[in-house]
mmCIF file of N, CA and C in Angstrom:
data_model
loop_
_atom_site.group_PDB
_atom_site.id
_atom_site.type_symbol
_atom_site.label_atom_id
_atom_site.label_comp_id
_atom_site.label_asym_id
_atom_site.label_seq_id
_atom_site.Cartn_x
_atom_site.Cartn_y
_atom_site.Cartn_z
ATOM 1 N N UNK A 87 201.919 53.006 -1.801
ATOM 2 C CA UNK A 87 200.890 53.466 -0.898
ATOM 3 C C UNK A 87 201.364 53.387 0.546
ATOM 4 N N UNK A 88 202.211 52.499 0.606
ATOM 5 C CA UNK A 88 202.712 52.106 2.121
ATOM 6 C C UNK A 88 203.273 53.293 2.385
ATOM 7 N N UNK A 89 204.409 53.385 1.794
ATOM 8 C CA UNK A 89 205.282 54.205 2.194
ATOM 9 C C UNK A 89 204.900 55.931 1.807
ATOM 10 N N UNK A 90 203.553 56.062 1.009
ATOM 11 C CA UNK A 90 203.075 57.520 1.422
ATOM 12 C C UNK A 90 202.564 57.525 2.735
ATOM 13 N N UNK A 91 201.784 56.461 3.365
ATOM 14 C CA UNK A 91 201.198 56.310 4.386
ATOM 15 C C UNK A 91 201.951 56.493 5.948
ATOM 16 N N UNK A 92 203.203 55.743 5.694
ATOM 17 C CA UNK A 92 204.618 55.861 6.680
ATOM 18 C C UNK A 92 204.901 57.344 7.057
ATOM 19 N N UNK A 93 205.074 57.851 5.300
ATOM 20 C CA UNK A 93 206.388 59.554 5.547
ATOM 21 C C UNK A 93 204.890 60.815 6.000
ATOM 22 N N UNK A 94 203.362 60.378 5.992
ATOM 23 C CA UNK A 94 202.553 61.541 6.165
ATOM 24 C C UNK A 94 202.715 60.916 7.916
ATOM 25 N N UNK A 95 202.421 59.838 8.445
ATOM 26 C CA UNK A 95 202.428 59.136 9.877
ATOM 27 C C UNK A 95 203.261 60.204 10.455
ATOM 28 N N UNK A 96 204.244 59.700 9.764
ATOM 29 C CA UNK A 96 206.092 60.358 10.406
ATOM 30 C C UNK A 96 205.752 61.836 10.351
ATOM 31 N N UNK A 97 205.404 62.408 9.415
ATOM 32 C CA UNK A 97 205.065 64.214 9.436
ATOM 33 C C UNK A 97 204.281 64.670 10.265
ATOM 34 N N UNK A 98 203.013 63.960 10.256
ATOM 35 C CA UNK A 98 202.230 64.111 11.735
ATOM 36 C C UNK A 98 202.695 64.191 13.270
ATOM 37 N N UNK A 99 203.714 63.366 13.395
ATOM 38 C CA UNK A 99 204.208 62.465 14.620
ATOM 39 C C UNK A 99 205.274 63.829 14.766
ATOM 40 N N UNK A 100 205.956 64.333 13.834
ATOM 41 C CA UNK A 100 207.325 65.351 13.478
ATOM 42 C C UNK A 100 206.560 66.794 14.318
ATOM 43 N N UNK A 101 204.678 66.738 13.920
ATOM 44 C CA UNK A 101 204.934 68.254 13.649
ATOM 45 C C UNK A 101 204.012 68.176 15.324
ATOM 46 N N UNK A 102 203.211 67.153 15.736
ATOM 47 C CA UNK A 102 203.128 67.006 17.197
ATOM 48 C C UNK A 102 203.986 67.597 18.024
ATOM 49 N N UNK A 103 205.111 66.433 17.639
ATOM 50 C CA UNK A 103 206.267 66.965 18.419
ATOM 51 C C UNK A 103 206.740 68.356 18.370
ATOM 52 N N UNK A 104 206.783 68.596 17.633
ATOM 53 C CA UNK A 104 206.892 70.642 17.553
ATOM 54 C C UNK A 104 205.796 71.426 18.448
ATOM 55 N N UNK A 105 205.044 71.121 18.306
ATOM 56 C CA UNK A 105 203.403 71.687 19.251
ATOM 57 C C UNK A 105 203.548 71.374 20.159
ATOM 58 N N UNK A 106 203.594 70.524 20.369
ATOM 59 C CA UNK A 106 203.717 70.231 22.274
ATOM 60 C C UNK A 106 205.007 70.845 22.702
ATOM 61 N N UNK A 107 205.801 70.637 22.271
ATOM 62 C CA UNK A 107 207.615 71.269 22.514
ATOM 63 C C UNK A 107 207.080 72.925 22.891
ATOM 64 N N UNK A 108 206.505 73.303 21.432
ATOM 65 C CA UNK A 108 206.116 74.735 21.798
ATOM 66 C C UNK A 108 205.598 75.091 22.698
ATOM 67 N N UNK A 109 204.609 74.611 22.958
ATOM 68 C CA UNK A 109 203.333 74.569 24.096
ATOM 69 C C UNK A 109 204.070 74.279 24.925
ATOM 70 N N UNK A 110 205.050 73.635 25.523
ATOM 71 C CA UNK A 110 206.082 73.802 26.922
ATOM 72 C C UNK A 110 207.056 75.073 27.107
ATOM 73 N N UNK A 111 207.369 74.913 26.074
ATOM 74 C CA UNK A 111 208.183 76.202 25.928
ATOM 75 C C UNK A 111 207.173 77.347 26.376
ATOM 76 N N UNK A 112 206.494 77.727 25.764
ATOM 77 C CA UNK A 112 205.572 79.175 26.326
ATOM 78 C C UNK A 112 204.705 79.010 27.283
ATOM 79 N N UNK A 113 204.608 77.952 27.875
ATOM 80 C CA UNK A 113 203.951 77.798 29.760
ATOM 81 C C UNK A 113 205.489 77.289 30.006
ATOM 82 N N UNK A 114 206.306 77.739 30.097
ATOM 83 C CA UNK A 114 207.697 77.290 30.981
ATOM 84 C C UNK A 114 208.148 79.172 30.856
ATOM 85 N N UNK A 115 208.122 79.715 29.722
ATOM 86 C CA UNK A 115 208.159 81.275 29.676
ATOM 87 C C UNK A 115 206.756 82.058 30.599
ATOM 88 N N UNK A 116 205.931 81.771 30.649
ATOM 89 C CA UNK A 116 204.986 82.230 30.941
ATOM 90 C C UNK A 116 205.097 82.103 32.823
ATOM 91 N N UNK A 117 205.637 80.933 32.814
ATOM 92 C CA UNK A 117 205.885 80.805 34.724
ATOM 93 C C UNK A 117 207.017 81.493 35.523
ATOM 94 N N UNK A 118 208.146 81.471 34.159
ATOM 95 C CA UNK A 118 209.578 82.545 34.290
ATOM 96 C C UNK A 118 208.699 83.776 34.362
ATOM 97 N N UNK A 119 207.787 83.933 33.655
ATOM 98 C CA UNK A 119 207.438 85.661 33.552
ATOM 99 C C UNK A 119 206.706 86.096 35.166
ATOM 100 N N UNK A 120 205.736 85.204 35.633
ATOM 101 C CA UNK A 120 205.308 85.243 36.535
ATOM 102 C C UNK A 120 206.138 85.607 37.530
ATOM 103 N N UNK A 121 207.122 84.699 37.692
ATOM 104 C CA UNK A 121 208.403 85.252 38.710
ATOM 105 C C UNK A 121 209.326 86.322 38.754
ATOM 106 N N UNK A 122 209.054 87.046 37.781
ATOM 107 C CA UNK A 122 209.832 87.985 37.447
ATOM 108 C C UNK A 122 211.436 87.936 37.038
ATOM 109 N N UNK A 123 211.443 86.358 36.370
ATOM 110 C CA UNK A 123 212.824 86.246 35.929
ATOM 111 C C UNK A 123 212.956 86.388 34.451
ATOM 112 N N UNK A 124 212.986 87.326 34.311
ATOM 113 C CA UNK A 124 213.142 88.064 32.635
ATOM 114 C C UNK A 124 213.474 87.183 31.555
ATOM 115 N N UNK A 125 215.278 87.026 32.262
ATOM 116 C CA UNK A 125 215.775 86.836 31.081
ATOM 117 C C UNK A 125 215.843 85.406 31.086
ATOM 118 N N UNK A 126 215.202 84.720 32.036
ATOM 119 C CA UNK A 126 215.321 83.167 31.567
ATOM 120 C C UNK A 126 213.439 82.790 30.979
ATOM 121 N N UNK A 127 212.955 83.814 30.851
ATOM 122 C CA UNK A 127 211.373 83.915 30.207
ATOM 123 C C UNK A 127 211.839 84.345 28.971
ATOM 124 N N UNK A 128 212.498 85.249 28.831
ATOM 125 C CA UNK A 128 213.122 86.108 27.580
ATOM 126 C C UNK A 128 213.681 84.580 26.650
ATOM 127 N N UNK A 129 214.118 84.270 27.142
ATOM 128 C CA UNK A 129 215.082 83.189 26.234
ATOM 129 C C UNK A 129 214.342 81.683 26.096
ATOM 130 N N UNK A 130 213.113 81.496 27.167
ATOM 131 C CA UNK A 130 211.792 80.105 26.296
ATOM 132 C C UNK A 130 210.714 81.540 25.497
ATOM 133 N N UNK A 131 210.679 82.709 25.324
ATOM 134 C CA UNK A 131 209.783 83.108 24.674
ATOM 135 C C UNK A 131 210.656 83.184 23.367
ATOM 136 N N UNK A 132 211.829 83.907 23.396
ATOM 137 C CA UNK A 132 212.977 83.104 22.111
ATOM 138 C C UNK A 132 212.195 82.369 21.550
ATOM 139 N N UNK A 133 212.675 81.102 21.984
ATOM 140 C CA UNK A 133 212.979 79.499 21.462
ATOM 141 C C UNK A 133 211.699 79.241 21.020
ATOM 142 N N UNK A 134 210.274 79.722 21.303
ATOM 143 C CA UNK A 134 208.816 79.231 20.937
ATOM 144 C C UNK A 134 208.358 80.471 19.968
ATOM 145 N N UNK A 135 208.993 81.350 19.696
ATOM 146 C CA UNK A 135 208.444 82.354 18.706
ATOM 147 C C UNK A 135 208.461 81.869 17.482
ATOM 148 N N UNK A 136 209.493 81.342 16.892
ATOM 149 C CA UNK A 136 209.261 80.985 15.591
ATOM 150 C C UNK A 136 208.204 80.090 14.910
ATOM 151 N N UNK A 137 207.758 79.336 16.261
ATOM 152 C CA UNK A 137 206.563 78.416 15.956
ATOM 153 C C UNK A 137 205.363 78.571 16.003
ATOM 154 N N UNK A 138 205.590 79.646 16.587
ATOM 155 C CA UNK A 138 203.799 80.398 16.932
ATOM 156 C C UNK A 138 203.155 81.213 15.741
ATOM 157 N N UNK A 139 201.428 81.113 15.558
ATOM 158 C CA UNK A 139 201.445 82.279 14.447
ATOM 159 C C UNK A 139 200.503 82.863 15.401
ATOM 160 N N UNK A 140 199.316 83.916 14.634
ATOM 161 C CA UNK A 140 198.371 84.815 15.059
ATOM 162 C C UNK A 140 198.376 85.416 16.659
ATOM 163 N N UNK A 141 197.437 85.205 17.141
ATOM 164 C CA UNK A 141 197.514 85.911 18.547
ATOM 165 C C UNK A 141 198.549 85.388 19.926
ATOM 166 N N UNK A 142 198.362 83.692 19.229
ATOM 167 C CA UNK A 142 199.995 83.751 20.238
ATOM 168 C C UNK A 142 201.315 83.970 19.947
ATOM 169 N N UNK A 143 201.440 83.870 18.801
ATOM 170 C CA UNK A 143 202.753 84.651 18.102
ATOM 171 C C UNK A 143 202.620 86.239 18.626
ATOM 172 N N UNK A 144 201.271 86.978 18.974
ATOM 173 C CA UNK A 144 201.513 88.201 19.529
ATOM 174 C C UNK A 144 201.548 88.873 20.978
ATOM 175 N N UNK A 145 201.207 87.614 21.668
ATOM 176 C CA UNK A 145 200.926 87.503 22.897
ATOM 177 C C UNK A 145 202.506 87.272 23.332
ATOM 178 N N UNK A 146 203.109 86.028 23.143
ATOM 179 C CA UNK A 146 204.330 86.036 23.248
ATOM 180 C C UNK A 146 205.559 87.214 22.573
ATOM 181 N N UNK A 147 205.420 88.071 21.571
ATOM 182 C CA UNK A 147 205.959 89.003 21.094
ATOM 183 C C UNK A 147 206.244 90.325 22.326
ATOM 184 N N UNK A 148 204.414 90.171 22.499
ATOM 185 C CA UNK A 148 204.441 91.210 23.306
ATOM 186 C C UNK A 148 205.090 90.961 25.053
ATOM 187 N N UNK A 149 205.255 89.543 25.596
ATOM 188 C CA UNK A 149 205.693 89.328 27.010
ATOM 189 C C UNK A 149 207.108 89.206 26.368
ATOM 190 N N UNK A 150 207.738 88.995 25.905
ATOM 191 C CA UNK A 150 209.204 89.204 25.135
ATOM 192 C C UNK A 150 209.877 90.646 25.385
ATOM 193 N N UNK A 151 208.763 91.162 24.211
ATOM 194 C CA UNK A 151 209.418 92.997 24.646
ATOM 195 C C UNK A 151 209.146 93.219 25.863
ATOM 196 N N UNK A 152 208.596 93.037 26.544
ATOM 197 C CA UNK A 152 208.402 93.424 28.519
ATOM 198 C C UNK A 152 209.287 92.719 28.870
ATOM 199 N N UNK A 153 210.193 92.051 28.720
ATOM 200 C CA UNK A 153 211.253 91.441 29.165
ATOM 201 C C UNK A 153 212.176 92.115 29.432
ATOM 202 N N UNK A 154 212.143 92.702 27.849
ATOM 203 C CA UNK A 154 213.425 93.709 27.703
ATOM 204 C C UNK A 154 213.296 94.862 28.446
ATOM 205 N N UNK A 155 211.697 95.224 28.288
ATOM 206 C CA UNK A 155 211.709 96.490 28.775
ATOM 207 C C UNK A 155 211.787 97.243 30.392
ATOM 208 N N UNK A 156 211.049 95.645 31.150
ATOM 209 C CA UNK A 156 211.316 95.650 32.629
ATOM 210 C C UNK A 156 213.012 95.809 32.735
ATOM 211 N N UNK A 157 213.545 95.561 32.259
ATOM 212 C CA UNK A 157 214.957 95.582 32.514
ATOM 213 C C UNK A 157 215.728 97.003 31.469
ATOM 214 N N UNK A 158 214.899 97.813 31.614
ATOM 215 C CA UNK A 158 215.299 99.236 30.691
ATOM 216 C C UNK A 158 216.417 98.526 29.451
ATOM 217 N N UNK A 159 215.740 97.608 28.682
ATOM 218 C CA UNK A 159 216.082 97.942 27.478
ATOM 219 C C UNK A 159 215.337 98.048 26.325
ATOM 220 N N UNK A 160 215.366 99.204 26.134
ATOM 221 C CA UNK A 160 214.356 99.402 25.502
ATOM 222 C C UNK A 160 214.973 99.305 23.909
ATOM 223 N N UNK A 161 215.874 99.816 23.460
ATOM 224 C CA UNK A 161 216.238 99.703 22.083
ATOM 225 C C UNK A 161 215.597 98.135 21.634
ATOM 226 N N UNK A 162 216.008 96.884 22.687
ATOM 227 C CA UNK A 162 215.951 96.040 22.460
ATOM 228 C C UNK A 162 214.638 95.521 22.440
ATOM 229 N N UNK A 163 213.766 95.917 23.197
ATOM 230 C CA UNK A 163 212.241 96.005 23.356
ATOM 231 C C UNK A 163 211.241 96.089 22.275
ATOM 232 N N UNK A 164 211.927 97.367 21.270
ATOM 233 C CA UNK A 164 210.775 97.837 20.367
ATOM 234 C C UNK A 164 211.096 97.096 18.739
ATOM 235 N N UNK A 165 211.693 96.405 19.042
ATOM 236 C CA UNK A 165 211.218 95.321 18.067
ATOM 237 C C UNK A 165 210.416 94.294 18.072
ATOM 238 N N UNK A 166 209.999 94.034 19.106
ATOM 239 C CA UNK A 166 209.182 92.727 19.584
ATOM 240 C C UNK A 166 207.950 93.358 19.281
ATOM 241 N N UNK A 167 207.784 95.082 20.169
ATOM 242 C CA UNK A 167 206.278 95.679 19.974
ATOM 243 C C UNK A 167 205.947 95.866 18.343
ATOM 244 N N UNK A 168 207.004 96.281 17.468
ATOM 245 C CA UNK A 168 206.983 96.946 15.801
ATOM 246 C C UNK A 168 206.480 95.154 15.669
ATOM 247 N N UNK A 169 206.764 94.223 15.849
ATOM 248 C CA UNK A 169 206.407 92.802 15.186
ATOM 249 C C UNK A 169 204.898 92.663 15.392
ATOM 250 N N UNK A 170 204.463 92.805 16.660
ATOM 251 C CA UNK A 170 203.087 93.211 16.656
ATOM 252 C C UNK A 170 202.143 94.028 16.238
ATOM 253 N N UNK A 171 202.846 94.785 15.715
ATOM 254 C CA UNK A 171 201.915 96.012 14.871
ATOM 255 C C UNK A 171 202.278 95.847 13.595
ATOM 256 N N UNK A 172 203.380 95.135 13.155
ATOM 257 C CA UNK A 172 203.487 94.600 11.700
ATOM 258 C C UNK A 172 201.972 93.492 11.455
ATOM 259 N N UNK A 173 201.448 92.753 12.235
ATOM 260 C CA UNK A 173 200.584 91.801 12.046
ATOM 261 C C UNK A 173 199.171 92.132 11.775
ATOM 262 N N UNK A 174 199.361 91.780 9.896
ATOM 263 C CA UNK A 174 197.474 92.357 9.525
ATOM 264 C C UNK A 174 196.501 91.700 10.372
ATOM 265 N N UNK A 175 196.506 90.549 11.102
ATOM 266 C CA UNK A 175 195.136 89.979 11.832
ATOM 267 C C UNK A 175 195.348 89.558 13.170
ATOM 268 N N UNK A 176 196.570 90.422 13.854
ATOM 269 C CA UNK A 176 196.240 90.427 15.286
ATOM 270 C C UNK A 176 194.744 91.091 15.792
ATOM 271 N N UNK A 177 194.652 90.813 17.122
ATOM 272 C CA UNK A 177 193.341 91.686 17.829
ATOM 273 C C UNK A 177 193.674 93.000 18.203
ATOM 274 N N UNK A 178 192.819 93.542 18.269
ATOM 275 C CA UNK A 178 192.563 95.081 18.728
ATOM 276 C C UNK A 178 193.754 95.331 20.234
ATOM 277 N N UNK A 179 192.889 94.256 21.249
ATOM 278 C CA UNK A 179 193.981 93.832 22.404
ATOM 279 C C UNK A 179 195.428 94.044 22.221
ATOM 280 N N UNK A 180 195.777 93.027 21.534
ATOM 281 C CA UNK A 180 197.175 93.229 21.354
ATOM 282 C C UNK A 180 198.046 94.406 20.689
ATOM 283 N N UNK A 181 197.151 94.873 19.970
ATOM 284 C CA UNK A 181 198.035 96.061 18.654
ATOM 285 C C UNK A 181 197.772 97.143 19.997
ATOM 286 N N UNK A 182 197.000 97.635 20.604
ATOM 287 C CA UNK A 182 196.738 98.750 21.861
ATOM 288 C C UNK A 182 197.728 98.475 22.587
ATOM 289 N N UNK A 183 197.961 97.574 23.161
ATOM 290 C CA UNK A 183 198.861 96.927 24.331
ATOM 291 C C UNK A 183 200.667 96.878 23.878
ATOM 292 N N UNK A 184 200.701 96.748 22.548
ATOM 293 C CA UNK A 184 201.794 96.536 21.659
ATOM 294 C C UNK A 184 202.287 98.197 21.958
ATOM 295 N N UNK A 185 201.839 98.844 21.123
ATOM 296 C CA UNK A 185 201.507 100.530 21.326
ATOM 297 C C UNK A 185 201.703 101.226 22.480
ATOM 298 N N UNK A 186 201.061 100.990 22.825
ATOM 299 C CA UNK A 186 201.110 101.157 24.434
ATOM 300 C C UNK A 186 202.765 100.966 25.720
ATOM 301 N N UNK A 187 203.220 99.780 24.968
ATOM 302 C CA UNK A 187 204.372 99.827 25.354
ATOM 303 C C UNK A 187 205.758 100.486 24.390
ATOM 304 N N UNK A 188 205.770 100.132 23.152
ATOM 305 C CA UNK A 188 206.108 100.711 22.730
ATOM 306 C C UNK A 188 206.729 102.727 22.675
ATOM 307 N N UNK A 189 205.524 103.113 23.036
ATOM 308 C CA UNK A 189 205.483 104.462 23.628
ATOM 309 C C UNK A 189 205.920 104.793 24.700
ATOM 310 N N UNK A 190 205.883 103.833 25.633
ATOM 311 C CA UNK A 190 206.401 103.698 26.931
ATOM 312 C C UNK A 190 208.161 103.539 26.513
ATOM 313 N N UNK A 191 208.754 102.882 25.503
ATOM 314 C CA UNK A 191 210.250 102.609 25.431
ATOM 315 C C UNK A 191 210.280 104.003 24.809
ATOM 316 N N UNK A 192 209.807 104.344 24.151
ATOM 317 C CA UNK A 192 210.121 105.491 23.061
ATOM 318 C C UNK A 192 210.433 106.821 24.162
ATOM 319 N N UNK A 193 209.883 106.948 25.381
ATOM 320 C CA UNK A 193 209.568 108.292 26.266
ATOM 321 C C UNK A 193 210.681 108.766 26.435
#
């Protein structure tokens, strides 16, 4: 009993630490974005994507591809927007906005 009690403690304590990590990571991208420094926003929206799901997994998808795309790359861009429109239960918001840019790389 102890030691189920220890390794769920420790999993808790493991997956904190991931959440908050994340949660720095995408307000440390989010202040790069503000400044208009792309590619050092580009690279904490990287590092916090894999941890994110639903609307901030699309929120960050979508300031990712504007990364690329402020900086005309667009090849590189429209994968971030296609990830957002891959997602059955994003919001309306985001899949428009996703789209929206998307079309904009595509022109």
């Amino acid at each position: 009993m102890r030691i189920a009690f220890c390794f769920v403690l420790l999993s808790t304590t493991l997956l904190l630490n991931v959440a908050i990590s994340t949660a720095a990571d995408v307000a440390q991208a989010e202040t790069l974005f503000r400044a208009g420094r792309w590619e050092e926003a580009l690279a904490e929206y990287d590092r916090a994507i894999p941890e994110l799901s639903g609307d901030a997994l699309a929120a960050a998808l979508r300031s990712a591809g504007y990364c690329h795309q402020v900086r005309h790359k667009y090849a590189d861009a429209i994968p971030y927007f296609d990830r957002v429109l891959a997602m059955p239960d994003v919001s309306g918001d985001h899949r428009s906005a996703a789209l929206l840019r998307k079309g904009y790389c595509l022109r």
